[in-house]
PDB file of C-alpha atoms in Angstrom:
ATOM      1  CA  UNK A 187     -68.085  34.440  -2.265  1.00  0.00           C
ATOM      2  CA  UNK A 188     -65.745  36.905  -0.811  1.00  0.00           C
ATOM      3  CA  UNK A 189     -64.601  34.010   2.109  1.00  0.00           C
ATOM      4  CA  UNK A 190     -64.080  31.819  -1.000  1.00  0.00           C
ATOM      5  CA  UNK A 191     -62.042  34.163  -2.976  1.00  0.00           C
ATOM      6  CA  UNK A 192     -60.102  35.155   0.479  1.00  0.00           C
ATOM      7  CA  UNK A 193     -58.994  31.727   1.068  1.00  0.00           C
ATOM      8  CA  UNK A 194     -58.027  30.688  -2.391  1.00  0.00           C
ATOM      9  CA  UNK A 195     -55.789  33.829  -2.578  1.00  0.00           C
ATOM     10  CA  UNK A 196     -53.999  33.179   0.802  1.00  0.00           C
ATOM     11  CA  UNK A 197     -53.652  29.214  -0.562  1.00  0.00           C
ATOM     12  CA  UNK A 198     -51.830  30.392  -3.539  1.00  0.00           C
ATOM     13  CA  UNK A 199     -49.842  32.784  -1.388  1.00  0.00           C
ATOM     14  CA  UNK A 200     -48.942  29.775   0.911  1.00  0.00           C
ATOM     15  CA  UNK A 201     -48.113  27.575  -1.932  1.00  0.00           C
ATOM     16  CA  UNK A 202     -45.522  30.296  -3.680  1.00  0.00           C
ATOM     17  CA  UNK A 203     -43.969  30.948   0.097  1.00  0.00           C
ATOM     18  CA  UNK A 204     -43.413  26.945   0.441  1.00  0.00           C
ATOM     19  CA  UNK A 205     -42.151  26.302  -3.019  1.00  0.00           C
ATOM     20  CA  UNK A 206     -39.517  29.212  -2.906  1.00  0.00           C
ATOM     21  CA  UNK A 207     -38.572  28.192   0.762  1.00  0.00           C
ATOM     22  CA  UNK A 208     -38.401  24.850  -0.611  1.00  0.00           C
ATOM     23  CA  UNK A 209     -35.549  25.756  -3.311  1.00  0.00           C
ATOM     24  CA  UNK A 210     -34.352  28.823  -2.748  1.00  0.00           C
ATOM     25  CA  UNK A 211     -31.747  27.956  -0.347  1.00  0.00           C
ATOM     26  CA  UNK A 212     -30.163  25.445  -2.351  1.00  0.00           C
ATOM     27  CA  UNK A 213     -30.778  26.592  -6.017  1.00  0.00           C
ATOM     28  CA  UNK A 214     -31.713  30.569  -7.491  1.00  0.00           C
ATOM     29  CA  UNK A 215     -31.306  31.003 -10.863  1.00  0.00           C
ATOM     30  CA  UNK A 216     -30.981  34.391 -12.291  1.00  0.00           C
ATOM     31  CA  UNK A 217     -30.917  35.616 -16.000  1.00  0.00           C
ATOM     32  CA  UNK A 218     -27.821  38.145 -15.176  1.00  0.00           C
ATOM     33  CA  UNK A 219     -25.599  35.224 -14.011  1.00  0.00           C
ATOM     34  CA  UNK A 220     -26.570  31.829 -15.543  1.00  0.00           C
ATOM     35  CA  UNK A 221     -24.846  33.233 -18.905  1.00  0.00           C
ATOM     36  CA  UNK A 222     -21.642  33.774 -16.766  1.00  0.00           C
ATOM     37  CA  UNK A 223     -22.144  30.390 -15.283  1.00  0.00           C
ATOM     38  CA  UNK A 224     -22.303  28.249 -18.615  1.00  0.00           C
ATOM     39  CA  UNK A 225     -19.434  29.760 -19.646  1.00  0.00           C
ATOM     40  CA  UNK A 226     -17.293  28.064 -16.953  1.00  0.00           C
ATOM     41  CA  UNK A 227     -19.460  24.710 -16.226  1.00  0.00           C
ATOM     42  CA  UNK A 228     -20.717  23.474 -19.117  1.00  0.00           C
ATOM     43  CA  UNK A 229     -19.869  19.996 -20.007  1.00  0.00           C
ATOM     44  CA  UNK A 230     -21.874  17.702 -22.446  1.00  0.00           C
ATOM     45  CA  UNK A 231     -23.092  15.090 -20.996  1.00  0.00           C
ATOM     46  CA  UNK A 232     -22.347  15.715 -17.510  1.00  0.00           C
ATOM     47  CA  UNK A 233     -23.315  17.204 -14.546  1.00  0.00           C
ATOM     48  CA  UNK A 234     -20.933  19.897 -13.593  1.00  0.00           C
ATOM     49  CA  UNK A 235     -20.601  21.987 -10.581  1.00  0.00           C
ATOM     50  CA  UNK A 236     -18.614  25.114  -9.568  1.00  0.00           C
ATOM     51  CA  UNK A 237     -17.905  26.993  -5.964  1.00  0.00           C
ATOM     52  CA  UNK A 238     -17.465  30.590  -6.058  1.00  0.00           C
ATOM     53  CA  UNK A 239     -13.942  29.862  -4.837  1.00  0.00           C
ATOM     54  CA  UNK A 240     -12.918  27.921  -7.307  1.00  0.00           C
ATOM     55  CA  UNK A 241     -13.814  24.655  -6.959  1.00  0.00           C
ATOM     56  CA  UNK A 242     -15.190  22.363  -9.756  1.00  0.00           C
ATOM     57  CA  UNK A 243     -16.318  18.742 -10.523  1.00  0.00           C
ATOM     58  CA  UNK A 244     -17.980  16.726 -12.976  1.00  0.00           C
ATOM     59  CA  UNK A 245     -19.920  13.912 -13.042  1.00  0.00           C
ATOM     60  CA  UNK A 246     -20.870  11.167 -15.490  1.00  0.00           C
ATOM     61  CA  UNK A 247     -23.700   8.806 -15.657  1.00  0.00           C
ATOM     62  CA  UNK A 248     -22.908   6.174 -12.244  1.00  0.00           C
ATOM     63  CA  UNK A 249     -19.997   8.522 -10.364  1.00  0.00           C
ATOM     64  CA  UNK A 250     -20.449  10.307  -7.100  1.00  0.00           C
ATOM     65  CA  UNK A 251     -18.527  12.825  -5.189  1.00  0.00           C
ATOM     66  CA  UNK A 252     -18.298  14.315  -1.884  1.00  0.00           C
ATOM     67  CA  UNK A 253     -18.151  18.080  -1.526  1.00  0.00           C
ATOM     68  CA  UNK A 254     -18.133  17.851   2.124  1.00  0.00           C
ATOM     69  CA  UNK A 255     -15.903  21.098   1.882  1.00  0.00           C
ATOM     70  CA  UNK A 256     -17.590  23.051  -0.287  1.00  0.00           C
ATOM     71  CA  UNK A 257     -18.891  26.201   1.333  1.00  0.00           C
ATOM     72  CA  UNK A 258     -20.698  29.067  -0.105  1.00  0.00           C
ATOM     73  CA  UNK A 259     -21.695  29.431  -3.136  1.00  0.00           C
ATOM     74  CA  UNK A 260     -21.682  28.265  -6.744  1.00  0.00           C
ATOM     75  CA  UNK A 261     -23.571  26.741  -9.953  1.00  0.00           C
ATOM     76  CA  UNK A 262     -24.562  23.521 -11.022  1.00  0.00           C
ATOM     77  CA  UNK A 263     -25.318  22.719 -14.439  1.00  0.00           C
ATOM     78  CA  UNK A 264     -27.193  18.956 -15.444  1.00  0.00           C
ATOM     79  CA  UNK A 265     -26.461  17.596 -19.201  1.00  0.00           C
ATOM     80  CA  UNK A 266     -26.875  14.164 -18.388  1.00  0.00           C
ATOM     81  CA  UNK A 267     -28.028  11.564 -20.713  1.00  0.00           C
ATOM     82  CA  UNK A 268     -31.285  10.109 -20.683  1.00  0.00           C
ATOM     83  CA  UNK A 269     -33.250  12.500 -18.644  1.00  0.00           C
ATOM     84  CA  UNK A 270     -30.643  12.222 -15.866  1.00  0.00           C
ATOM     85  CA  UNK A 271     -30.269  13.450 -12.320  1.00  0.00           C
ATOM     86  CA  UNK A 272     -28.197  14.489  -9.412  1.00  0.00           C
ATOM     87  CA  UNK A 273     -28.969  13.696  -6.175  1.00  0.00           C
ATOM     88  CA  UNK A 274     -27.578  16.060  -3.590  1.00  0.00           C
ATOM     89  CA  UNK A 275     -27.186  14.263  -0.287  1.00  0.00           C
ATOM     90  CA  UNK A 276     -26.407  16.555   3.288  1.00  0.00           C
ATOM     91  CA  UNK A 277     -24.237  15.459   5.982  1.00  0.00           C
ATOM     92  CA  UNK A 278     -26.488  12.467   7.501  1.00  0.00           C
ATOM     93  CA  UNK A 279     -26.904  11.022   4.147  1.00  0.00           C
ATOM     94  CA  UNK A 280     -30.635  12.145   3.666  1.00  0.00           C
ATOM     95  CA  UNK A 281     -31.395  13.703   0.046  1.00  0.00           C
ATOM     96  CA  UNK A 282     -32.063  17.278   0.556  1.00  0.00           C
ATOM     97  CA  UNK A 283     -32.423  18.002  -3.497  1.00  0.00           C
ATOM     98  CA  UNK A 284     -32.831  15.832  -6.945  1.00  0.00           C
ATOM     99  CA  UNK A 285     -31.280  18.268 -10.060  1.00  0.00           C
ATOM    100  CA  UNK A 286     -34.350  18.026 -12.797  1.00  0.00           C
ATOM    101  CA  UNK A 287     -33.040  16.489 -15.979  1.00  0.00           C
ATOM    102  CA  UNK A 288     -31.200  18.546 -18.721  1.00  0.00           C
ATOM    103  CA  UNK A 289     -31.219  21.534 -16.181  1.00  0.00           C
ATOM    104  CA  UNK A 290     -29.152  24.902 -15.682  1.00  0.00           C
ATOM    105  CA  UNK A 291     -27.035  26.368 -14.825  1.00  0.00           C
ATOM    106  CA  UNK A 292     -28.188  27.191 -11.619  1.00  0.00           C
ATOM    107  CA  UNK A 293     -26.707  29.442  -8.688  1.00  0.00           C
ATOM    108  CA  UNK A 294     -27.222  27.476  -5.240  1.00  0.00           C
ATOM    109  CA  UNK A 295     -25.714  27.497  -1.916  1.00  0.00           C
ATOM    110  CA  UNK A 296     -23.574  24.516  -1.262  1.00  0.00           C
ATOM    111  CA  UNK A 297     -23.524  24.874   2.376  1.00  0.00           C
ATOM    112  CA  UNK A 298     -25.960  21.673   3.054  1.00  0.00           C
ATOM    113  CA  UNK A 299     -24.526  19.743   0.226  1.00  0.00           C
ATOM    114  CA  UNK A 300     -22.277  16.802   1.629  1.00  0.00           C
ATOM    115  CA  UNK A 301     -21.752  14.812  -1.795  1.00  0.00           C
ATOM    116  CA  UNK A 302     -23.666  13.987  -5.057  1.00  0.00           C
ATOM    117  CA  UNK A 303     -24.096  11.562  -7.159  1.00  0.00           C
ATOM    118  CA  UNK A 304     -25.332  11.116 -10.656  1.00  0.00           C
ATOM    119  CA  UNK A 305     -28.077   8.301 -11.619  1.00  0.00           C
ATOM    120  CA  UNK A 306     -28.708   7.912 -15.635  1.00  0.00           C
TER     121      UNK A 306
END
């Protein structure tokens, strides 16, 4: 019973290490700054994103957008209609990350993000 118990602990230990290693380097969010991050990229309807430099876009339901210079790091924020999503490509076109629907703001790292593009 003890083998039993042993393994199912270090299975659920594996499975939180994978998920956050999974999404932690593109997208964190934290109660102290997503307040601070609506404030600035919130657009209804859209998908808006920020860089912690400055720049910002925002996307409707069909548009896309490189952000091949974006560096660093920023929010996103997802108020697209009809359960919406972004789909953040990197730089050989393979989708690293899909936004979940009505979603955010989120801090992420847009170091691996090469464009995005919004499917409604």
């Amino acid at each position: 019973m003890r083998k039993i118990r042993n393994t199912v602990s270090l299975l659920a230990a594996s499975a939180a290490v994978l998920t956050g290693a999974a999404t932690s380097a593109l997208a964190t969010d934290t109660p102290g700054t997503s307040r601070a991050a609506a404030a600035s990229c919130t657009v209804s309807g859209a998908f808006c994103a920020t860089t912690d430099s400055g720049d910002r876009l925002v996307l409707y339901c069909g548009m896309s957008e490189s952000t091949r210079s974006w560096s660093g790091g920023g929010y996103w924020n997802n108020r697209l209609p009809g359960n919406g999503k972004v789909k953040m490509f990197g730089s050989n076109g393979t989708r690293i990350y899909e936004t979940p629907a009505n979603y955010g703001p989120v801090r992420g790292n847009w170091n691996p993000v090469y464009s995005l593009r919004a499917d409604c």
